[in-house]
XYZ file of C-alpha atoms in Angstrom:
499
model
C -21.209 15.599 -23.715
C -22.789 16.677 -20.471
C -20.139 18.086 -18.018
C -18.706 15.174 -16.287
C -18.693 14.839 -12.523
C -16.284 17.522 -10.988
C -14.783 17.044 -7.320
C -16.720 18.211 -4.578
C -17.078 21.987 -3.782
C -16.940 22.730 -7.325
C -20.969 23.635 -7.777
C -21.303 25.239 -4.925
C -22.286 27.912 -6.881
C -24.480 26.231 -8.507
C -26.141 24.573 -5.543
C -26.690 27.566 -3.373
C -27.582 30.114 -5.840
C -31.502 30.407 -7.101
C -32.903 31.340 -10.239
C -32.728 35.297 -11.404
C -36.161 37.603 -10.950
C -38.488 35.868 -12.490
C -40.095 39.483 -13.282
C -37.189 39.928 -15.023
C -37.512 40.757 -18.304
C -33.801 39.887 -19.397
C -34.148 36.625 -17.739
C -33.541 33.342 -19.713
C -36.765 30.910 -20.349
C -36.495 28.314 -17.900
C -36.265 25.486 -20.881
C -33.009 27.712 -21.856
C -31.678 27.554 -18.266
C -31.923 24.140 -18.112
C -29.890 23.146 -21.563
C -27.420 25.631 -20.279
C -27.279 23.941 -16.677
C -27.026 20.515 -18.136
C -24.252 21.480 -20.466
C -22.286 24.480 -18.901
C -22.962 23.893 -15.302
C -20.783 26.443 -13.793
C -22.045 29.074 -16.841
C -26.183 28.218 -15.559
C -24.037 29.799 -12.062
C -22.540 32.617 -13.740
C -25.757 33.841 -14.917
C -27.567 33.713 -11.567
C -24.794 34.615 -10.214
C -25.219 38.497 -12.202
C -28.639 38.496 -11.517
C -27.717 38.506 -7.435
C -27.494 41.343 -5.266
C -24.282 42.377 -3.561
C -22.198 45.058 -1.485
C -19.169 45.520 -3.555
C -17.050 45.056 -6.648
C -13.535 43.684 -5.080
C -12.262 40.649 -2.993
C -9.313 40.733 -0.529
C -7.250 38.210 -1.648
C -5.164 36.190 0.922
C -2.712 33.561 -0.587
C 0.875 32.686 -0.234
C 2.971 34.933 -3.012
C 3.687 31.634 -5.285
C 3.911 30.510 -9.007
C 0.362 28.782 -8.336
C -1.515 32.109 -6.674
C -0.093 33.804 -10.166
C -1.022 31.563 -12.535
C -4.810 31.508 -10.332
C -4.953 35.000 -11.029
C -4.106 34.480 -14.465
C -6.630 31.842 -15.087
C -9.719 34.003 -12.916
C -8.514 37.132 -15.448
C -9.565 35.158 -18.645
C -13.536 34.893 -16.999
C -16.018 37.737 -17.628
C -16.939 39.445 -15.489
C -13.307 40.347 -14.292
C -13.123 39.842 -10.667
C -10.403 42.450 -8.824
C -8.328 40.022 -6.581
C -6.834 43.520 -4.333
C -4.506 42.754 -1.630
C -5.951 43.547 1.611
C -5.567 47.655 2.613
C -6.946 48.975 5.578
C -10.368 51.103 4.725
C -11.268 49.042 1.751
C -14.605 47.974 1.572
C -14.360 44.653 -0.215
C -17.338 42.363 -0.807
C -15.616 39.332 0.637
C -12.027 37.901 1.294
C -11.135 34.869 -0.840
C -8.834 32.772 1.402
C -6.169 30.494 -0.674
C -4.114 27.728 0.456
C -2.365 24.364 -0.502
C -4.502 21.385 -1.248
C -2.332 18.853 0.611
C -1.860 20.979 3.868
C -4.243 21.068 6.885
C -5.833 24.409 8.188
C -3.512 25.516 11.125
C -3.711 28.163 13.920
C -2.599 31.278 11.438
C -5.605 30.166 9.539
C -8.100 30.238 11.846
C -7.062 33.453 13.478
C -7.589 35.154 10.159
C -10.883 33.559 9.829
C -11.807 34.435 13.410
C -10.870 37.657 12.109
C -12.447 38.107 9.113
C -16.158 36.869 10.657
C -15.770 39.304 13.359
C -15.437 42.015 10.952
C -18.545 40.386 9.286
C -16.753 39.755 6.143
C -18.266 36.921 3.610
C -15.636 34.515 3.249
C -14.551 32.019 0.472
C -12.350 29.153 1.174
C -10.372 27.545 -1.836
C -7.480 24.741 -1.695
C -5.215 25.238 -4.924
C -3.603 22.351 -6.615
C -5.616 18.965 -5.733
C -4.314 17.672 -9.320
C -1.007 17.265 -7.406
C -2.195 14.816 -4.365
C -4.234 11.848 -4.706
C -5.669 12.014 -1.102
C -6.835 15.563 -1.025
C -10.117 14.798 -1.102
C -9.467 13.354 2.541
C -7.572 16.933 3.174
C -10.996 18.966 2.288
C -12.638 16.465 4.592
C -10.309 16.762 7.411
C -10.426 20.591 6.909
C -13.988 20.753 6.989
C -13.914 18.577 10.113
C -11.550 21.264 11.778
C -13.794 24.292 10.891
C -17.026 22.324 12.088
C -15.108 21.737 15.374
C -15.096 25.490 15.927
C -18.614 25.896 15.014
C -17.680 27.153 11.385
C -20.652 25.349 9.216
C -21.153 27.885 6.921
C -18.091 27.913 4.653
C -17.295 25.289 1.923
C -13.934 24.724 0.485
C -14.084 24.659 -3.499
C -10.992 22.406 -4.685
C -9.110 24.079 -7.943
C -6.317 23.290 -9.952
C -5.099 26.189 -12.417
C -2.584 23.342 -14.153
C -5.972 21.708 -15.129
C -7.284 24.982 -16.102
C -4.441 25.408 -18.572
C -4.133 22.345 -19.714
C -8.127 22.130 -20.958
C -7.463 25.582 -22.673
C -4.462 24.157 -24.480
C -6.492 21.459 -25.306
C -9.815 22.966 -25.495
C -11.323 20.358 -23.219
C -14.495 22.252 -21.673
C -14.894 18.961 -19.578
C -11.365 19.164 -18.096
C -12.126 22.900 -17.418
C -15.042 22.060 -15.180
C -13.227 19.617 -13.242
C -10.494 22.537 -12.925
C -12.894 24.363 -10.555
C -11.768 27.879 -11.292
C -14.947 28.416 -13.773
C -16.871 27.076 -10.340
C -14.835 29.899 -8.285
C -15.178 32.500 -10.475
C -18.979 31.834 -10.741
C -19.047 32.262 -6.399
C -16.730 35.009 -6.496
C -19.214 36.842 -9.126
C -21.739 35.969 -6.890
C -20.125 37.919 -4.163
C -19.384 41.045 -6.272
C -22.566 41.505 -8.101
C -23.789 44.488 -7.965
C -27.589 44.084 -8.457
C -29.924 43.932 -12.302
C -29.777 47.361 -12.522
C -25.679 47.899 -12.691
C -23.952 46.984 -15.610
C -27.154 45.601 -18.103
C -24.370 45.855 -20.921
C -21.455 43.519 -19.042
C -24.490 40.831 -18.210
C -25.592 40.876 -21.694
C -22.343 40.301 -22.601
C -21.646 37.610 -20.206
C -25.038 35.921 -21.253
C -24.055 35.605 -24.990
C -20.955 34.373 -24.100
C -22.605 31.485 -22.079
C -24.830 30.876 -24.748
C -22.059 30.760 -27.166
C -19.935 28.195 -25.162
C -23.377 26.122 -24.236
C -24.000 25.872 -27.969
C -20.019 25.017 -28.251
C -20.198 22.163 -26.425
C -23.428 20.546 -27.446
C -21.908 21.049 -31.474
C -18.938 19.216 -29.842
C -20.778 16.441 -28.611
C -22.980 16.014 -31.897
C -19.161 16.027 -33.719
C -17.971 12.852 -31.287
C -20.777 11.411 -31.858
C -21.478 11.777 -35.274
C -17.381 10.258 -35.975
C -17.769 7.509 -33.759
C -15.004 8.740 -31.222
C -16.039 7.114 -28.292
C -16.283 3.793 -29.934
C -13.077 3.627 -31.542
C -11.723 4.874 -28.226
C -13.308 1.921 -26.905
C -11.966 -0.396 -29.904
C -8.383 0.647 -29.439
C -8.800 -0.113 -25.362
C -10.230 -3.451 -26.299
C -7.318 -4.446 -29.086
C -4.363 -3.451 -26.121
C -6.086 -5.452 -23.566
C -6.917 -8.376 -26.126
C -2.976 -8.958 -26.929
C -2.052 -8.745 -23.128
C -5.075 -11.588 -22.561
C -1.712 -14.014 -21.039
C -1.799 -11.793 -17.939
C 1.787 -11.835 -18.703
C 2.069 -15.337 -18.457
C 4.650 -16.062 -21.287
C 6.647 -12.914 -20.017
C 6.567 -13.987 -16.522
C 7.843 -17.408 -17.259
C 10.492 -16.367 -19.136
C 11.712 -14.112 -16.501
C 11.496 -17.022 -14.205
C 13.731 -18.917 -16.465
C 16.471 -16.388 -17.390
C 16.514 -15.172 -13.751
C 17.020 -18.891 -12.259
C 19.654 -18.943 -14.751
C 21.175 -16.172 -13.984
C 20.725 -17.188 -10.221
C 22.503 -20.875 -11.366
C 25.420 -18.841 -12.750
C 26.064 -16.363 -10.015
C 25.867 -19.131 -7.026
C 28.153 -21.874 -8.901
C 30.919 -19.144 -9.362
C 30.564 -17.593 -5.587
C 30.351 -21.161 -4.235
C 33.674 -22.382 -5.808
C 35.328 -19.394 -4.752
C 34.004 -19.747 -1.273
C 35.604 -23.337 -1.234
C 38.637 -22.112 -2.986
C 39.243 -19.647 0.305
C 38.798 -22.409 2.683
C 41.208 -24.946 1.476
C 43.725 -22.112 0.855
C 42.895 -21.233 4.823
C 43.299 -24.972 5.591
C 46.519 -25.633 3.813
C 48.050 -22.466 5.833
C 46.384 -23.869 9.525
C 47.904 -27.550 8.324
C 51.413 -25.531 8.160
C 51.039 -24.486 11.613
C 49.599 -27.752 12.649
C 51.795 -30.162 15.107
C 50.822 -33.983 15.092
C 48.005 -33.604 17.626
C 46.742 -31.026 15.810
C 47.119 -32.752 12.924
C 44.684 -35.628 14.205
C 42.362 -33.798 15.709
C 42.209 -31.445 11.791
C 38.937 -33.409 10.216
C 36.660 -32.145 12.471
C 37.957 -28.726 12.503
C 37.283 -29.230 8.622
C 33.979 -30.300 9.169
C 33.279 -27.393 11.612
C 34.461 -25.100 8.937
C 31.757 -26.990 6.170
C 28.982 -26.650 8.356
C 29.532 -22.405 8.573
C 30.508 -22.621 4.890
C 26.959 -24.307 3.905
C 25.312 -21.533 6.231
C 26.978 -18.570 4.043
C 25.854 -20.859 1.047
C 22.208 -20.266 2.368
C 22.481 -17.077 3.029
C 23.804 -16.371 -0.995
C 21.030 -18.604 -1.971
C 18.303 -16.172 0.496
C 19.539 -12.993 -0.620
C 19.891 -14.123 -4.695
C 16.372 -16.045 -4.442
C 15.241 -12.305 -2.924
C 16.686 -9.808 -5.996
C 15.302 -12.569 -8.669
C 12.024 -12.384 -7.236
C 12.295 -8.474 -7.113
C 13.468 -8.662 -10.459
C 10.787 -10.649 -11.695
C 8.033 -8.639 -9.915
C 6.880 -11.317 -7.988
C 6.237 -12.110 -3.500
C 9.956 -13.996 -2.784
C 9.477 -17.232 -1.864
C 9.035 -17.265 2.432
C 10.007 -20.808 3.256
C 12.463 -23.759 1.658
C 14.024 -26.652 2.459
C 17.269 -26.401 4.320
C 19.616 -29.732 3.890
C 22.239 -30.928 6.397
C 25.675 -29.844 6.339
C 27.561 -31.704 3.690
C 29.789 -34.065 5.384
C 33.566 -34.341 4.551
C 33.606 -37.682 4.689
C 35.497 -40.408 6.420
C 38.358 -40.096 8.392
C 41.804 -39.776 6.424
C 43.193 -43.579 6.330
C 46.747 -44.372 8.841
C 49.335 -43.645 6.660
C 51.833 -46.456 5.995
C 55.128 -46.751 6.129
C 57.243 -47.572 3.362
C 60.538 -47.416 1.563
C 60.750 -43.852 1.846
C 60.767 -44.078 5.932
C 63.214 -46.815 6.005
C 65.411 -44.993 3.475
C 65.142 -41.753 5.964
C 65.783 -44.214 9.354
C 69.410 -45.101 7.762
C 70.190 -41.644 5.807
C 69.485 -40.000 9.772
C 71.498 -42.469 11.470
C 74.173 -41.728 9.214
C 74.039 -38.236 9.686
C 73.858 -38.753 12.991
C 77.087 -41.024 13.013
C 78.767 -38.107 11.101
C 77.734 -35.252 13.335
C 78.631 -37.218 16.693
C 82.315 -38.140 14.805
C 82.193 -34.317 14.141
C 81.667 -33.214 17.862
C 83.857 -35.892 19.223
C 86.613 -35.230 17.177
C 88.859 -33.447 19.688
C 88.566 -36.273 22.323
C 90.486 -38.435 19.684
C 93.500 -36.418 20.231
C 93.667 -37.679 23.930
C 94.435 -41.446 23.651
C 92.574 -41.974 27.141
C 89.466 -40.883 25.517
C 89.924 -42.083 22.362
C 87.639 -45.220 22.984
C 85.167 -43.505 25.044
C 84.266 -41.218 21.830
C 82.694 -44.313 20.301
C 79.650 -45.065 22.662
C 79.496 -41.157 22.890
C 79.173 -41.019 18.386
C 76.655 -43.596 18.894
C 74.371 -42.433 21.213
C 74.858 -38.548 19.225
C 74.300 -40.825 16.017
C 70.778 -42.387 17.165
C 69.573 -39.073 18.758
C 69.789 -37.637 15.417
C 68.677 -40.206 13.262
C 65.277 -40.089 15.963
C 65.269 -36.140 15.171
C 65.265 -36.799 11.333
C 62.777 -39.715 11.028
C 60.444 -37.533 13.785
C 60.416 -34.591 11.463
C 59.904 -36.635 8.311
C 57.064 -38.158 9.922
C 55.397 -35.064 10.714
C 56.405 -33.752 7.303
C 54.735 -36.975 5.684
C 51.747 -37.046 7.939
C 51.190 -33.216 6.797
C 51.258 -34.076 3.082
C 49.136 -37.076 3.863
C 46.600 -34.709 5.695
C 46.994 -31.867 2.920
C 45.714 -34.584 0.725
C 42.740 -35.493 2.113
C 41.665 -32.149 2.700
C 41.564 -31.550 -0.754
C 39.923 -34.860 -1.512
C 37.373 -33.861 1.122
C 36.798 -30.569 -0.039
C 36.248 -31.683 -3.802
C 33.555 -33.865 -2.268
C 31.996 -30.907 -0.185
C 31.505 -28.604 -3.685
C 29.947 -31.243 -4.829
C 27.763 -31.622 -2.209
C 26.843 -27.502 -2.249
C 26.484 -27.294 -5.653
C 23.955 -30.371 -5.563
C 22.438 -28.380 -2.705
C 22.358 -24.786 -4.873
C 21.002 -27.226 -7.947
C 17.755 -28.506 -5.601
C 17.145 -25.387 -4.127
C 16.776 -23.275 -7.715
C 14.692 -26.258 -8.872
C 12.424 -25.360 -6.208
C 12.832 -21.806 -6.055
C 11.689 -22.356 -9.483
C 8.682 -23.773 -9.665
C 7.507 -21.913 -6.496
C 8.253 -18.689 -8.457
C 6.484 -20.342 -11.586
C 3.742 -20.765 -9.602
C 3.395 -17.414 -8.344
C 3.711 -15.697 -11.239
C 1.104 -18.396 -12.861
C -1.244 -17.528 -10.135
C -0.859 -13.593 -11.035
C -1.237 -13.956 -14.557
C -4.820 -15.660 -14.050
C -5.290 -13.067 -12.131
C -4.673 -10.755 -14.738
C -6.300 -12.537 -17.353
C -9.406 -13.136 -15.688
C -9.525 -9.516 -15.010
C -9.006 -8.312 -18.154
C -12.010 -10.804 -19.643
C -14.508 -9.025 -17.176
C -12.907 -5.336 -18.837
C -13.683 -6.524 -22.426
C -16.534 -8.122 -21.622
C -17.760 -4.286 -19.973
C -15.911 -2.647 -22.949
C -18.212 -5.079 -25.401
C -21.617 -4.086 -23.278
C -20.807 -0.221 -23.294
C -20.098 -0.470 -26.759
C -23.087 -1.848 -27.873
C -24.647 0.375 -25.365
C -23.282 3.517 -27.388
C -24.398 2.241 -30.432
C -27.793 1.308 -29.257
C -28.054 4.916 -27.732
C -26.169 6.998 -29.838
C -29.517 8.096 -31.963
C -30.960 9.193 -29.016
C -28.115 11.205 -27.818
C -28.130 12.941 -31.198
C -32.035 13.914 -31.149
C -31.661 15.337 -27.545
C -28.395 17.387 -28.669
C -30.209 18.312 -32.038
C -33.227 19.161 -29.564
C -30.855 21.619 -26.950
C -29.931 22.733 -30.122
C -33.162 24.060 -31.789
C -33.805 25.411 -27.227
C -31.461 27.692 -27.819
C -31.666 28.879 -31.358
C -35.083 29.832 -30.315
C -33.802 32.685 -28.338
């Protein structure tokens, strides 16, 4: 096939060299030149590019001392003519400078002074950025480059892009296509440009060169004929059209299911972390009802409904951040806005607790020990008969003080139990609530995330129609003008045999 397209500043060889002496007699027939320019682009440059007239034999090479600058020598080595990339020596005489750098960096001041430099000594430059293969925007680089040497009134020099891991890989692979869109066969052509010597010097190496041009020319055209002949292109397009045909869905099935399992997954994780998130608040609320006194103790339910409200904000937060790494998972945009319920409520008030057996069994059991203890401290008046029957009123009133003390504190006791109670009735009723809450929410979460990833998948699928539908027309396309393509490479053919 043709060369295909190669990034800009590859030809410039090509462009801004002209056609050999005419009046020359080794020069090609112009129906030759053409097959070979149509085929072997930067080999059409190569040729002209002997047949030009120049000062000297060696470039000054300036590039930073790298693995890439080696392996750019390496690949420039395996062109004929051999350029001599010489380090730059005070008194050489070189026919231009060759000035390397990175394709992803931007000319700076160092740069420029050695340009300044160069063009005052009224040297020919060549610019060439190494490496685009490894940035996807250096095609904006060359532009902003050429930008910076237009802003100093530099117009004349053009930046070829190369890549010597391209270069390698199409000779591992023998891909004369890849090896255009290298650019080192494009910067070897200018650089032989800028060495030539003239016709007249070295009729045996441009022979040489010229046969191997031919040689490659005819290479490429037999390897077109080949592809064509086998159908390569079309079964290339076949196989394309088979892998997008099973992946028609846009993913559909796939993305539900991922939905699904994730929700799931989602269902599992909240449930667990909610009940252990109510699990830590009634163990907190048990230890503040041991510290509680009775006002306290009154005053407790709406401290516990306080302490729901923050608990169904950390639920919400869970839900946020698990609703965020299922949609990640998933591949899909995270849902931006849902439905946020009220606090659960506790519930009613904790009924008055009534008094039973218990409290009248504790009323005569503390005036009893009451009785006892005031007999107890008493005791030594009974010695003194004069005080004997004052001790009495004196064990009474000791008696009733202490059967107060006892039914007090059994009250409090009781009313703490009661309370204990009903904060774990109320907090079996708040779970509930949150884990209706967490059930509602993932039903939504759902089918918003369904919905997204339904929405994608059309997407998808409606986009891969339009590529087999293009796949379909090109095929057909090849078929309809693969007899064509065969005459015209049959016809190059016969062009250059004819030499």
């Amino acid at each position: 096939m043709p060369a295909s397209e190669v990034p800009p500043g590859q030809r410039t060889a090509v462009d801004e060299l002209g056609h050999g002496d005419p009046g020359d007699p080794d020069a090609l027939p112009e129906a030759v030149d053409a097959v070979i320019d149509r085929w072997n682009p930067q080999g059409g440059a190569l040729l002209r590019a002997m047949a030009a007239a120049g000062e000297g034999s060696s470039v000054d090479f300036f590039a930073p001392d790298d693995a890439n600058t080696t392996l750019l020598r390496t690949e420039l080595a395996r062109f004929e003519p051999l350029i001599e990339l010489a380090d730059p020596a005070p008194g050489s005489d070189p026919a231009a400078a060759l000035i390397v750098f990175d394709a992803g960096s931007v000319l700076g001041a160092d740069m420029f002074a050695l340009i300044d430099r160069l063009r005052a000594a009224d040297q020919r430059i060549l610019l060439a950025m190494n490496g685009f293969h490894a940035y996807q925007d250096w095609r904006s680089t060359r532009d902003r480059n050429l930008e910076l040497l237009a802003a100093r009134g530099i117009t004349d020099l053009d930046i070829v892009a190369v890549s010597t891991r391209l270069a390698a890989a199409a000779r591992a692979t023998d891909d004369s296509a890849l090896l255009d869109r290298s650019g080192v066969a494009a910067l070897h052509a200018t650089l032989a440009a800028a060495t030539a010597k003239g016709p007249a010097d070295g009729a045996q190496r441009r022979t040489a060169v010229r046969t191997r041009v031919l040689a490659d020319t005819r290479a490429r055209i037999d390897e077109q004929i080949a592809a064509l002949r086998s159908g390569t292109d079309t079964d290339r397009i076949r196989a394309e059209r088979i892998g997008l045909v099973a992946e028609r869905d846009g993913g559909r099935q796939t993305g539900l299911a991922a939905v699904r399992s994730q929700v799931q997954l989602a269902r599992v994780d909240l449930t667990t972390e909610l009940g252990a998130m109510v699990r830590a608040l009634h163990t907190r609320s048990r230890a503040e009802l041991d510290r509680c006194d009775r006002a306290e103790l009154r005053a407790y339910p709406q401290r516990l409904q306080q302490a729901a409200g923050e608990l169904s904000v950390s639920v919400d937060a869970v839900i946020d951040e698990r609703v965020i790494e299922a949609a990640r998972r998933i591949g899909t945009a995270a849902p931006t806005a849902r439905r946020r319920d009220p606090a659960p409520r506790v519930g009613p008030d904790p009924d008055k607790r009534h008094r039973g057996v218990e409290d009248h069994l504790m009323i005569a059991l503390g005036a009893s020990a009451g009785v006892g203890l005031g007999r107890l401290f008493v005791a030594p008046l009974s010695l003194v008969p004069t005080l004997d029957v004052a001790s009495v009123p004196v064990t009474l009133l000791l008696g009733a003080g202490a059967a107060a003390w006892v039914v007090r504190a059994r009250g409090q006791l009781a009313e703490r139990n009661h309370m204990a109670q009903w904060v774990s009735e109320a907090l079996v009723n708040v779970k509930a609530q949150l884990e209706q809450r967490v059930a509602g929410m993932l039903v939504d979460i759902e089918a918003e995330l369904a919905e997204h990833v339904m929405r994608e998948s059309t997407a998808r699928a409606v986009a891969v129609d339009r590529r087999v539908a293009e796949l379909d027309a090109l095929a057909r396309r090849l078929v309809a003008e693969r007899p064509a393509q065969l005459t015209a490479c049959e016809r190059d053919i016969v062009t250059l045999d004819r030499l």
